[in-house]
Tab-separated table of N, CA and C and ligand atoms in Angstrom:
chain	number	residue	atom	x	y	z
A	1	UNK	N	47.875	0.289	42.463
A	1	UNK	CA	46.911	1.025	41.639
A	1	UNK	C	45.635	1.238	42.438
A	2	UNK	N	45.672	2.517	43.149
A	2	UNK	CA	44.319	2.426	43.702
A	2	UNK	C	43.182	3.174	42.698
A	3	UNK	N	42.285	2.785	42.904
A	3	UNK	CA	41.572	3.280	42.606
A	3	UNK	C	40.325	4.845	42.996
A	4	UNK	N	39.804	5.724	42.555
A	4	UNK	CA	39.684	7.543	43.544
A	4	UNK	C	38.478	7.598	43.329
A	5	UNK	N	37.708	8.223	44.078
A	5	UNK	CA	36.287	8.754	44.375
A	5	UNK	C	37.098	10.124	44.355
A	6	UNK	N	36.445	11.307	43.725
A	6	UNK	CA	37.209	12.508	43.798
A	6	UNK	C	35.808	13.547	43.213
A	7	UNK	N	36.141	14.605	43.523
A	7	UNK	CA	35.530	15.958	42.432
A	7	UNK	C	36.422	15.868	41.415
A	8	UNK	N	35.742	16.134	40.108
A	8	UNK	CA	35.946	16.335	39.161
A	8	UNK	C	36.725	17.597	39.101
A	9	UNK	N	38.529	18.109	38.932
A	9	UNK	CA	39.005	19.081	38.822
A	9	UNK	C	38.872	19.909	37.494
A	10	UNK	N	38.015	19.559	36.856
A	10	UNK	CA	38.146	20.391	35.479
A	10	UNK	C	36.707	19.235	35.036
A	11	UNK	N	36.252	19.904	33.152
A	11	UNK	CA	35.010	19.233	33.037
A	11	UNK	C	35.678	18.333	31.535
A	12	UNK	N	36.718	18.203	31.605
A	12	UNK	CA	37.179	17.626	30.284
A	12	UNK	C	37.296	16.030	30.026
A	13	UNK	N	36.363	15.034	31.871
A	13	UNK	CA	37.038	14.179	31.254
A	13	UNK	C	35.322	13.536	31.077
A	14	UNK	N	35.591	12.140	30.537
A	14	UNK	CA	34.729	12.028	29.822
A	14	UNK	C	34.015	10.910	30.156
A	15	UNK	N	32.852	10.413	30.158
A	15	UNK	CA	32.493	8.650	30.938
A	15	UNK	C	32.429	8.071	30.377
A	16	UNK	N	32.878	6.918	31.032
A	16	UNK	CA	32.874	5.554	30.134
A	16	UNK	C	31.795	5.140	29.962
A	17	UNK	N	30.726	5.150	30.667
A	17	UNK	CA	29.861	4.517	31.032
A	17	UNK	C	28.687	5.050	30.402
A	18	UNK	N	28.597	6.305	30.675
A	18	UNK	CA	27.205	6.854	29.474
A	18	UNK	C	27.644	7.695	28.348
A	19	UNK	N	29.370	8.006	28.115
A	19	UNK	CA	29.289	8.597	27.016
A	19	UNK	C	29.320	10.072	27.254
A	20	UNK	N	29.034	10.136	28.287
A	20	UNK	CA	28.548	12.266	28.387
A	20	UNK	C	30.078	12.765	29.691
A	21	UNK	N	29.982	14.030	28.997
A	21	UNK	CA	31.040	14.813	30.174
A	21	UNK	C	30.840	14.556	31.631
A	22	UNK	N	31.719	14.863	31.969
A	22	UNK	CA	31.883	14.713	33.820
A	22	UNK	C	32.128	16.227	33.985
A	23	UNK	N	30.836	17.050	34.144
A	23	UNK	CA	31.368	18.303	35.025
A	23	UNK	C	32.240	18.981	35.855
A	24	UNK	N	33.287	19.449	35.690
A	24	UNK	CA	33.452	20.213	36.740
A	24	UNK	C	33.093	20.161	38.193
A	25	UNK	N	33.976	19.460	39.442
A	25	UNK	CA	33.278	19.745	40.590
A	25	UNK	C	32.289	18.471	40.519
A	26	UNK	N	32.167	18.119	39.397
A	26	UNK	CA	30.671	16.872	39.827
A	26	UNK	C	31.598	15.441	40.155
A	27	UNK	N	30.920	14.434	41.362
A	27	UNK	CA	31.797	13.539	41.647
A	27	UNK	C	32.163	12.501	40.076
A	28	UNK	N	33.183	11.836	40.658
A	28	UNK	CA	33.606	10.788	39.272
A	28	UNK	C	34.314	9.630	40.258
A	29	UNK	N	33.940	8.705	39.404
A	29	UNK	CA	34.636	7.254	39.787
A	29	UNK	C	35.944	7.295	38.757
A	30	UNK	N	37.269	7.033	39.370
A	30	UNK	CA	38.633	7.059	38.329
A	30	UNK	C	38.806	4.919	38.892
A	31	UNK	N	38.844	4.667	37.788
A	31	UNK	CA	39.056	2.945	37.694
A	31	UNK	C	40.443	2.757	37.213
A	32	UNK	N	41.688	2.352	38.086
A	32	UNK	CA	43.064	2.403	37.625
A	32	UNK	C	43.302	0.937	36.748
A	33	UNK	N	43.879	0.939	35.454
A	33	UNK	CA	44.572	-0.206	35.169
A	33	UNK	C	45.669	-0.082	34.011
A	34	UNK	N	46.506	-1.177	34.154
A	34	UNK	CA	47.423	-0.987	33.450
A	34	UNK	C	47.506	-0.558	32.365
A	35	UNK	N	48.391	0.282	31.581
A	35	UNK	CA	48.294	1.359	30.341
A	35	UNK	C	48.061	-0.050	28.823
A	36	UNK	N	47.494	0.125	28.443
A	36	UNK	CA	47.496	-0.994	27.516
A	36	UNK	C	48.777	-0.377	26.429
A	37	UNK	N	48.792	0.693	26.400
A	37	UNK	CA	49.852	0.820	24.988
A	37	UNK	C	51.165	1.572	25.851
A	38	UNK	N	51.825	0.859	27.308
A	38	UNK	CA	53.110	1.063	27.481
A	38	UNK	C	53.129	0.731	28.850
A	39	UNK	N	53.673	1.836	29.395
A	39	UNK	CA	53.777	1.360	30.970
A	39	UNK	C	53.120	2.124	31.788
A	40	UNK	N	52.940	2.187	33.076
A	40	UNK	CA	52.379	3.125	33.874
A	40	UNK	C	51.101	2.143	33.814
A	41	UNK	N	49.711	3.382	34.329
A	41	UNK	CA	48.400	3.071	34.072
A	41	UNK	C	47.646	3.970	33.830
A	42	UNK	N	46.360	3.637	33.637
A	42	UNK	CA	45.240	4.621	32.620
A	42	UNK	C	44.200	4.645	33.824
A	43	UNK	N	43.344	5.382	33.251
A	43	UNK	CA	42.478	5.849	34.110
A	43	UNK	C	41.384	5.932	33.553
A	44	UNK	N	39.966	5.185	33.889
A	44	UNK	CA	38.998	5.024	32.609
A	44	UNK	C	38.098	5.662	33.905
A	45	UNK	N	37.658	6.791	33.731
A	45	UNK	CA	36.810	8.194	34.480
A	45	UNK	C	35.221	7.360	34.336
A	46	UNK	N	34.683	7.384	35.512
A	46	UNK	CA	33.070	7.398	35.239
A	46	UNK	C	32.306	8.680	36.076
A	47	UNK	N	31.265	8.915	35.439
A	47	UNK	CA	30.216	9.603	36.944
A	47	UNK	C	29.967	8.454	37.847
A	48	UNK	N	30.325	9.036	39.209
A	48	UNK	CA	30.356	8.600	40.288
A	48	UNK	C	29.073	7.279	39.964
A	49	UNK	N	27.508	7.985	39.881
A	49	UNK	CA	26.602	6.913	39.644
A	49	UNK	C	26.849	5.977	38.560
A	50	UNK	N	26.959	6.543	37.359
A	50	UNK	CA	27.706	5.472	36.202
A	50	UNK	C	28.699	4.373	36.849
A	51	UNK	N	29.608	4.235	37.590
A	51	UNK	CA	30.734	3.783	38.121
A	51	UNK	C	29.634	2.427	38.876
A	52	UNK	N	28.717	3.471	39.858
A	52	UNK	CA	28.392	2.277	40.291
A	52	UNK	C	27.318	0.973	39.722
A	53	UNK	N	26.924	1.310	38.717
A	53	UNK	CA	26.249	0.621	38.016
A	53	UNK	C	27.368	-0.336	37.016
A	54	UNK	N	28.346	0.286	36.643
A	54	UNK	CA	28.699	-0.262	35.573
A	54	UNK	C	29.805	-0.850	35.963
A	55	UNK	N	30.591	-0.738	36.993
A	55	UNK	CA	31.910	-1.101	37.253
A	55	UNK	C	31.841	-1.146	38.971
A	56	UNK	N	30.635	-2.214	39.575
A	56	UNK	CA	30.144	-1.956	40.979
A	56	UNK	C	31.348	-2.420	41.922
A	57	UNK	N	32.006	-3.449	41.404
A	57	UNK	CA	32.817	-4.524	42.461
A	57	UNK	C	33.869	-3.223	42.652
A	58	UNK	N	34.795	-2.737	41.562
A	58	UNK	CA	35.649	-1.704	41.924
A	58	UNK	C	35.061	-0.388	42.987
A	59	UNK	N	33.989	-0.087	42.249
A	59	UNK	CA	33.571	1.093	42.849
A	59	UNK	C	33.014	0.766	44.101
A	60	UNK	N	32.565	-0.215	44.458
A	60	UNK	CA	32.390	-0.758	46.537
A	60	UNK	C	33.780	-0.704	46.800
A	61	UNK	N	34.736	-1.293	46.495
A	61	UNK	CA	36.002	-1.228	46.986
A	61	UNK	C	36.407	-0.034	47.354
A	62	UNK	N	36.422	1.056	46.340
A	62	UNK	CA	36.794	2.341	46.550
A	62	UNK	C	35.798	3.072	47.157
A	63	UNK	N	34.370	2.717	47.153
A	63	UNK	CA	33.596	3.446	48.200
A	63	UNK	C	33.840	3.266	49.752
A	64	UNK	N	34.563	2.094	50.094
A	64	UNK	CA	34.717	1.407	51.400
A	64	UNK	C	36.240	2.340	52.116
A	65	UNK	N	36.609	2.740	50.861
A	65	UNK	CA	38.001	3.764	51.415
A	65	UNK	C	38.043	5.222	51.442
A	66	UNK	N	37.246	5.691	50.925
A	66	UNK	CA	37.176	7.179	50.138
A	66	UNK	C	36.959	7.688	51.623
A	67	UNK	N	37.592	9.031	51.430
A	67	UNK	CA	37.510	10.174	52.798
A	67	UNK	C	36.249	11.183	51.943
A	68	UNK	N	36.361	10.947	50.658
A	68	UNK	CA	35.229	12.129	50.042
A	68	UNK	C	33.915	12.277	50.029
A	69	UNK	N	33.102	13.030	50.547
A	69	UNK	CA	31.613	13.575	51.102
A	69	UNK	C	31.034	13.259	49.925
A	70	UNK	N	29.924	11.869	49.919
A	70	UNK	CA	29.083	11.771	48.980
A	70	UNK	C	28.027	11.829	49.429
A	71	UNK	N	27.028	12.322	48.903
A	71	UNK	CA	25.514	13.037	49.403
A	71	UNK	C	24.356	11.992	49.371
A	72	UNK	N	24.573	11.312	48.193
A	72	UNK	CA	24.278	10.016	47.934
A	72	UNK	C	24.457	8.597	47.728
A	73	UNK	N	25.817	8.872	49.088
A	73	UNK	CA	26.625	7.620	49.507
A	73	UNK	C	25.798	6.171	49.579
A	74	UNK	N	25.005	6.298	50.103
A	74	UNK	CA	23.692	4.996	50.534
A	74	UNK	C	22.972	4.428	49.306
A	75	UNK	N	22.589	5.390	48.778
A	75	UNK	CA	21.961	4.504	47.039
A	75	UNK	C	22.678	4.736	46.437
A	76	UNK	N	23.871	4.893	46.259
A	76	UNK	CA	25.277	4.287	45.319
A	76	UNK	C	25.544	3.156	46.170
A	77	UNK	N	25.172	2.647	47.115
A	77	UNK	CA	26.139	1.872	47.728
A	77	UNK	C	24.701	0.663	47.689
A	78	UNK	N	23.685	0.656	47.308
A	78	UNK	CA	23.019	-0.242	47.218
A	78	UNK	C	22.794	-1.000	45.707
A	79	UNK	N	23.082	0.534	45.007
A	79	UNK	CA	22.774	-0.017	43.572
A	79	UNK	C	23.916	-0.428	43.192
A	80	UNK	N	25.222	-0.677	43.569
A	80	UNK	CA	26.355	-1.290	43.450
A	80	UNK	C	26.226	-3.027	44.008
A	81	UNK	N	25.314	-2.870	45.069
A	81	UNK	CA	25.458	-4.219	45.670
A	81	UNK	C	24.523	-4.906	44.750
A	82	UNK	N	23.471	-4.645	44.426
A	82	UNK	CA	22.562	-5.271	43.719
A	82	UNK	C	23.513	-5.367	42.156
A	83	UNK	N	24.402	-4.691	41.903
A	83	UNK	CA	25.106	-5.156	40.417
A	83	UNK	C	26.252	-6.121	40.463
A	84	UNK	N	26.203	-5.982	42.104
A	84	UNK	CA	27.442	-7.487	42.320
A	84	UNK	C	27.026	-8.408	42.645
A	85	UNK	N	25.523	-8.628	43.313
A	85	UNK	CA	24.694	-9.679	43.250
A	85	UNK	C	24.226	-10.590	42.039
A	86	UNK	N	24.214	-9.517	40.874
A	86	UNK	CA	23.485	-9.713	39.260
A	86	UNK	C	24.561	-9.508	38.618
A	87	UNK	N	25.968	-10.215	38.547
A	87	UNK	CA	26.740	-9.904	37.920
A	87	UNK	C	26.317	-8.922	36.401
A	88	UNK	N	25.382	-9.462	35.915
A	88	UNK	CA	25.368	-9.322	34.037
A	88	UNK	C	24.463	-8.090	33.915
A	89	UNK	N	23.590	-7.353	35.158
A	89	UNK	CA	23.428	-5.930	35.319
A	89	UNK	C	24.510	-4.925	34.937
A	90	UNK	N	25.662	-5.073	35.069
A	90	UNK	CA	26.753	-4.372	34.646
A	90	UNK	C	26.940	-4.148	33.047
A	91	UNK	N	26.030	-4.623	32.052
A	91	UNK	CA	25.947	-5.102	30.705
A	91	UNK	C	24.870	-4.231	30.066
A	92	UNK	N	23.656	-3.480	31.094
A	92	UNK	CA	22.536	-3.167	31.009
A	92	UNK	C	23.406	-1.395	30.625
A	93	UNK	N	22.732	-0.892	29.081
A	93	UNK	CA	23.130	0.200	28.391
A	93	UNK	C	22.458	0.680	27.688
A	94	UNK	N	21.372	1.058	28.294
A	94	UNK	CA	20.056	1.473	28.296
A	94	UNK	C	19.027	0.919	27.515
A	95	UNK	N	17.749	1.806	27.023
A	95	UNK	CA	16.496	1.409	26.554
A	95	UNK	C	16.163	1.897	25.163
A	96	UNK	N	15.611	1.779	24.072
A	96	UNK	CA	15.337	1.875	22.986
A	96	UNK	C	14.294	1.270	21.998
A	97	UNK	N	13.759	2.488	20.983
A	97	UNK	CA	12.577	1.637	20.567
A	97	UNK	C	13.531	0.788	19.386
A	98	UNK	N	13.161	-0.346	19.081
A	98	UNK	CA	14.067	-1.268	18.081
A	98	UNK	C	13.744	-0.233	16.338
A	99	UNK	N	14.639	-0.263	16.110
A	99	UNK	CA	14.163	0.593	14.461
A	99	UNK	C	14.331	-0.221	13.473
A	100	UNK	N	14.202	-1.077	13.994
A	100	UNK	CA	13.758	-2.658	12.601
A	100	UNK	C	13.725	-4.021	13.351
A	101	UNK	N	13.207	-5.118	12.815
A	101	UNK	CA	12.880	-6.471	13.192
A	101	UNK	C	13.982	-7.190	12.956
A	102	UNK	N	14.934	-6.446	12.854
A	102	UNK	CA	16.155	-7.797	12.319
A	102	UNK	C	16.731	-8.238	13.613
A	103	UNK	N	17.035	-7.837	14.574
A	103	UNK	CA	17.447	-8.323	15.748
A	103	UNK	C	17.249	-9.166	16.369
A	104	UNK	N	17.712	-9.911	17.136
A	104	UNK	CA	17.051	-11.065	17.697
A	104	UNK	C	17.323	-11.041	19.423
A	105	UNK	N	16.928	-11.515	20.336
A	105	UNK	CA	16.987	-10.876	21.715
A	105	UNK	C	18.064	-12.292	22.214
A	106	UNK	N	18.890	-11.679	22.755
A	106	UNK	CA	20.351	-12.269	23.500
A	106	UNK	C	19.477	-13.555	24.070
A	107	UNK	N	18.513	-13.389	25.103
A	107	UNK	CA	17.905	-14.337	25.385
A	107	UNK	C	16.986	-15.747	25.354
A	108	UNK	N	16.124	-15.244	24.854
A	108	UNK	CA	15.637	-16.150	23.626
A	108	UNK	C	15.498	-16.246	22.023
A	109	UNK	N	16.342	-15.810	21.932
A	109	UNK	CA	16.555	-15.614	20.466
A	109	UNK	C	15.531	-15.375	19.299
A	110	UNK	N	14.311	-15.277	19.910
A	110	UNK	CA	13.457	-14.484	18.644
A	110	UNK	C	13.483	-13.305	18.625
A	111	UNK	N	13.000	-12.889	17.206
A	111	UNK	CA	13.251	-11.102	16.369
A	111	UNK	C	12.563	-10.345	17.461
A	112	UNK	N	13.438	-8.905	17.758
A	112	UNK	CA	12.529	-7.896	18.915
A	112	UNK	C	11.639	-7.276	17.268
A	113	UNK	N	10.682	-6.907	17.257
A	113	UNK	CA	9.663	-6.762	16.747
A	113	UNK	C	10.030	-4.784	16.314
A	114	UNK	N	9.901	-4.473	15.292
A	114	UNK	CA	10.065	-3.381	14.803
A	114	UNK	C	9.427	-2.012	16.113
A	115	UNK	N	9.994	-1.136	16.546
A	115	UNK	CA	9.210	-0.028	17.130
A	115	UNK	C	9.074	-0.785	18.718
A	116	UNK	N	9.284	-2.003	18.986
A	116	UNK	CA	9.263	-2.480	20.375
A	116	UNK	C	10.544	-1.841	21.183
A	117	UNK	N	10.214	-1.899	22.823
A	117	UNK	CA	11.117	-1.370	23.205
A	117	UNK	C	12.172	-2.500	23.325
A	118	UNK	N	13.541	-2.196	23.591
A	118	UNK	CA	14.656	-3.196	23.655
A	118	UNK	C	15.809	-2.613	24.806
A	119	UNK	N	16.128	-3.533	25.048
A	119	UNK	CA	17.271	-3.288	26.254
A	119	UNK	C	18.817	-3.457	25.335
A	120	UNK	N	19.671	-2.307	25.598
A	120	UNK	CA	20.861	-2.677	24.840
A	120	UNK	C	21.664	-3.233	25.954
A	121	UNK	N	22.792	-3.976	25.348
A	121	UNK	CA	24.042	-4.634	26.004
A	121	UNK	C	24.956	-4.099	26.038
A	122	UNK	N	26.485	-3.757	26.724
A	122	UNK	CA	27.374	-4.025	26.418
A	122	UNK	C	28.206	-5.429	27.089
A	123	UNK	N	29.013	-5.418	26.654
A	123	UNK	CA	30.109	-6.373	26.827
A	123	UNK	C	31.881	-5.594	27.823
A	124	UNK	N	32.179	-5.822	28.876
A	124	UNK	CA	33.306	-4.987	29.414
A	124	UNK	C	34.691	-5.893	29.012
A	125	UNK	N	35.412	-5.641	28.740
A	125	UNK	CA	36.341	-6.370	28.339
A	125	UNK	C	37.950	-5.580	27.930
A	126	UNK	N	39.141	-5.641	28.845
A	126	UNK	CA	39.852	-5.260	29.323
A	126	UNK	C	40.260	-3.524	28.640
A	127	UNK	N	38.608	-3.081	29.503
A	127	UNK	CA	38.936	-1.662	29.852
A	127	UNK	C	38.030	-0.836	29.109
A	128	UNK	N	37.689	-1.725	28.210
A	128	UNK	CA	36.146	-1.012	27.204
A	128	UNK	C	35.100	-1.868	27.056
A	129	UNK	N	34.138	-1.323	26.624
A	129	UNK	CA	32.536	-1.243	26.601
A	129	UNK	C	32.035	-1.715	25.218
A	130	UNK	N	31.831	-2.721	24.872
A	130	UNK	CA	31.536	-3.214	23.570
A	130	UNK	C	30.315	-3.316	23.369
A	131	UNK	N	29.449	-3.057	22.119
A	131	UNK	CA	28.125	-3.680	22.078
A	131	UNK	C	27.995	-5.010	22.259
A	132	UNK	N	26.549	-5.552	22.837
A	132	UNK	CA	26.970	-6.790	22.811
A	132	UNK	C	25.572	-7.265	22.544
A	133	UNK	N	24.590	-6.283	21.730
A	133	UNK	CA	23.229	-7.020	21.703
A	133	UNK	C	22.151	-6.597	22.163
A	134	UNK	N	20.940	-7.507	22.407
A	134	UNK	CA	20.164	-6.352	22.778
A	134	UNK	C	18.962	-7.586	23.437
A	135	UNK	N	17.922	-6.879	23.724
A	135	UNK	CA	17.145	-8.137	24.734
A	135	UNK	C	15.760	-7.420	24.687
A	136	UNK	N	14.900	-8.451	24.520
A	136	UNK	CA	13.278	-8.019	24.855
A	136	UNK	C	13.284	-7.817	26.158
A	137	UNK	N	12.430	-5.965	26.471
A	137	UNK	CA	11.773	-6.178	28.059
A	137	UNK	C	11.724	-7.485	29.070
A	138	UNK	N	10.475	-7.929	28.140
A	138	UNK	CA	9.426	-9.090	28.658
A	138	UNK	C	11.186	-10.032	28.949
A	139	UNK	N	11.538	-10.098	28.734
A	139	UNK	CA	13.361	-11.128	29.076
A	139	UNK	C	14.587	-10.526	29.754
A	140	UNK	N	14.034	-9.461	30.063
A	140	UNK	CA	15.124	-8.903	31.229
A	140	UNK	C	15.265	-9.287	32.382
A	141	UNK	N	13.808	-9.764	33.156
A	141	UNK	CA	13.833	-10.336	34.254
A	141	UNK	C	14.725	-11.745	34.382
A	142	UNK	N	14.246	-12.532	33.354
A	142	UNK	CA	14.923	-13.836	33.742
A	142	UNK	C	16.801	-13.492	33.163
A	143	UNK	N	16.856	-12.836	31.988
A	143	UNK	CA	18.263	-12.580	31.880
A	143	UNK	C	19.222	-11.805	33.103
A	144	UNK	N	18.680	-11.343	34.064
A	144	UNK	CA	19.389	-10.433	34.761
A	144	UNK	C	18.760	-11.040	35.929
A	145	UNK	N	17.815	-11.720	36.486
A	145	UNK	CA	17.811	-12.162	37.864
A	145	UNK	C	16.759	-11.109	38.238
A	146	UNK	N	16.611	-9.862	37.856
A	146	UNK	CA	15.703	-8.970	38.767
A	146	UNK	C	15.343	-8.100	37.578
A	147	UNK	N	14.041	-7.449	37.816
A	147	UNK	CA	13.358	-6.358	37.094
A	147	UNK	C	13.475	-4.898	37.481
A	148	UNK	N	14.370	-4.628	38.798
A	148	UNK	CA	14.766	-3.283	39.224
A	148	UNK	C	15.333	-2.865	38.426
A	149	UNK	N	15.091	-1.830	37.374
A	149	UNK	CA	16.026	-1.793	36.370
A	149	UNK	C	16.130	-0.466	35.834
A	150	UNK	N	14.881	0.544	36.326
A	150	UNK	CA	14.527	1.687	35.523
A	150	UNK	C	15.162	2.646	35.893
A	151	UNK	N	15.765	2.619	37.438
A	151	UNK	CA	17.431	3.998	38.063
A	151	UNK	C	18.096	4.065	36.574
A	152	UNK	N	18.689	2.401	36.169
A	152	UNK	CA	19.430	2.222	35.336
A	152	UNK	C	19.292	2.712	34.077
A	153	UNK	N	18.403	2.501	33.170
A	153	UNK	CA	17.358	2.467	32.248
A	153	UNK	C	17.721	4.007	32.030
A	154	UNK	N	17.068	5.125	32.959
A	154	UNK	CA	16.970	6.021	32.768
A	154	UNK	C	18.870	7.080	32.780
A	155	UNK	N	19.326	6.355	33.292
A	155	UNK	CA	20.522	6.705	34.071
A	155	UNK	C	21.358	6.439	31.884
A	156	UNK	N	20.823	5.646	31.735
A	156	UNK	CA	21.866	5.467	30.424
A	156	UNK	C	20.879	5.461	29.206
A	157	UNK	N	19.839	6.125	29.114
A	157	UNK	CA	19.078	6.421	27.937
A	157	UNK	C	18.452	8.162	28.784
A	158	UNK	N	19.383	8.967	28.415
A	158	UNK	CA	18.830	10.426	28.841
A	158	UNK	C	17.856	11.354	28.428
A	159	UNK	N	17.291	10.505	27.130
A	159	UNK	CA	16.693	11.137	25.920
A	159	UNK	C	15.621	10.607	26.124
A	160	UNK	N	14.839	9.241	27.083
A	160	UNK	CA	13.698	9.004	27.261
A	160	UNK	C	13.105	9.564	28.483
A	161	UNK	N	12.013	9.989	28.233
A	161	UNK	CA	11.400	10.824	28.898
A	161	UNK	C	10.193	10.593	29.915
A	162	UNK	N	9.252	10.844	30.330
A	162	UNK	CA	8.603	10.294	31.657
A	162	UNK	C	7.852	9.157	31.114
A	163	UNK	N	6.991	9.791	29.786
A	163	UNK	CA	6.174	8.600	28.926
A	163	UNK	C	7.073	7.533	28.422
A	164	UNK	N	7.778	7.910	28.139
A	164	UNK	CA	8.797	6.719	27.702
A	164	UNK	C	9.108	5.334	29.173
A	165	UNK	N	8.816	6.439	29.839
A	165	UNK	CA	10.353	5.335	31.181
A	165	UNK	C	8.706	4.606	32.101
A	166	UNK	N	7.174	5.277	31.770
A	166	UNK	CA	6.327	4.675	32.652
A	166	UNK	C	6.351	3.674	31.487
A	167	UNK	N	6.112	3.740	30.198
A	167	UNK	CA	5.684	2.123	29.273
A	167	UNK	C	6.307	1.150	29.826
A	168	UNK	N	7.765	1.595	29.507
A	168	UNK	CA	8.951	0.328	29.948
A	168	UNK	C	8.396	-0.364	31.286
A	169	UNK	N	8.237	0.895	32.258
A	169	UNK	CA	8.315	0.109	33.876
A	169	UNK	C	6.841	-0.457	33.656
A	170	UNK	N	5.507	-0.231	33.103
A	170	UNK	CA	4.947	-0.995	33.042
A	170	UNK	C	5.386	-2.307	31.986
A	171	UNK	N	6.004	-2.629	31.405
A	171	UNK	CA	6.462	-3.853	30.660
A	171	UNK	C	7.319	-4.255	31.564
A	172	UNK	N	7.985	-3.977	32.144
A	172	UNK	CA	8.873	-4.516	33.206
A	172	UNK	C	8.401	-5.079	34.221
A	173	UNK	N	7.355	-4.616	34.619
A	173	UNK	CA	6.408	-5.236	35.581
A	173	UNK	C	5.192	-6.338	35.141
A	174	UNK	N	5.356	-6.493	34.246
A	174	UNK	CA	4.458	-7.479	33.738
A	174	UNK	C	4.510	-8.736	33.669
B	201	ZN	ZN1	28.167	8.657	33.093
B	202	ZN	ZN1	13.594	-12.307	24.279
C-alpha cells in the first residue's frame, strides 16, 4: 500500500483534513489503508498542505519518494517535521470564538469563557477525524510543546481573517 503525492485528476475528491474540495490539478496527499468495509484499500485524499499537518509521519514518508514537482516542497517538509516532533499537533483543527462557557479546556480543565478564542481538537483514529475538544490559547503552548501554530490555525479556520489571526498570534505569544 503505498502511499501518492499526485495532481489532483479531477476536483471531486474531498479532504480529510479541512473539509473543503481538492481542485483540479491542485496537489493532494492520497493516505492508503485497508478498506474497512471489505477488501482491497481506501484512500483518505488530503491537500497536499493539510496532509502535512495532519497526517505528517505518512506524508514525510511519501514526500521522501515522490518523483512529483512540489513548489513548496521545503515548508511542507518542515511543517511535517515539527508535527512529528509534537506528536498531538496533528489534533490541532483550527481556531474559534467559544459561543458559550460550557466547555472546559482539554488541558486544564477550567470553562473557556463565553466569546474567548479556543483551539478545536480532533482525535485520528483508524482513518477518521473525531472531535475531541477544545483548549484555551493561553494552554496551547504547554499542551502541544510549541506556540508555532498560526500556518496551522489559519490553514484550518478559513473564515478567520487578518484581525482575527493577529489577536490569536498575539495570545499565543503571550
Ligand atoms: Zn485540506
Ligand atoms: Zn486551559
Amino acid at each position: 500500500m503505498a502511499h501518492v503525492i499526485e495532481a489532483a485528476p479531477t476536483g471531486r475528491s474531498k479532504c480529510r483534513g479541512c473539509g473543503q474540495a481538492i481542485a483540479a490539478k491542485e496537489l493532494r496527499f492520497g493516505e492508503k489503508r485497508p478498506n474497512p468495509f471489505g477488501e482491497g484499500e481506501a484512500t483518505n485524499w488530503f491537500h497536499a498542505e493539510c496532509g502535512a499537518y495532519k497526517r505528517p509521519a505518512p506524508f514525510l514518508e511519501t514526500l521522501a519518494i515522490t518523483t512529483e514537482q512540489i513548489s513548496d516542497r521545503e515548508r511542507l517538509e518542515a511543517e511535517a517535521k515539527i508535527g512529528v516532533s509534537h506528536e498531538r499537533l496533528a489534533r490541532l483543527n483550527g481556531a474559534e470564538r467559544s459561543p458559550s462557557g460550557r466547555a472546559a479546556c482539554r488541558h486544564c480543565h477550567n470553562n473557556i469563557d463565553k466569546g474567548a478564542w479556543r483551539i478545536s481538537l480532533v482525535f485520528y483514529e483508524e482513518g477518521i477525524f473525531q472531535p475531541a475538544g477544545f483548549l484555551h490559547v493561553s494552554c496551547v503552548a504547554e499542551y502541544f510543546g510549541t506556540n508555532d501554530l498560526l500556518p496551522r490555525i489559519a490553514r484550518f479556520s478559513p473564515a478567520l481573517g487578518d484581525e482575527d489571526l493577529r489577536e490569536i498570534a498575539k495570545e499565543l505569544a503571550s
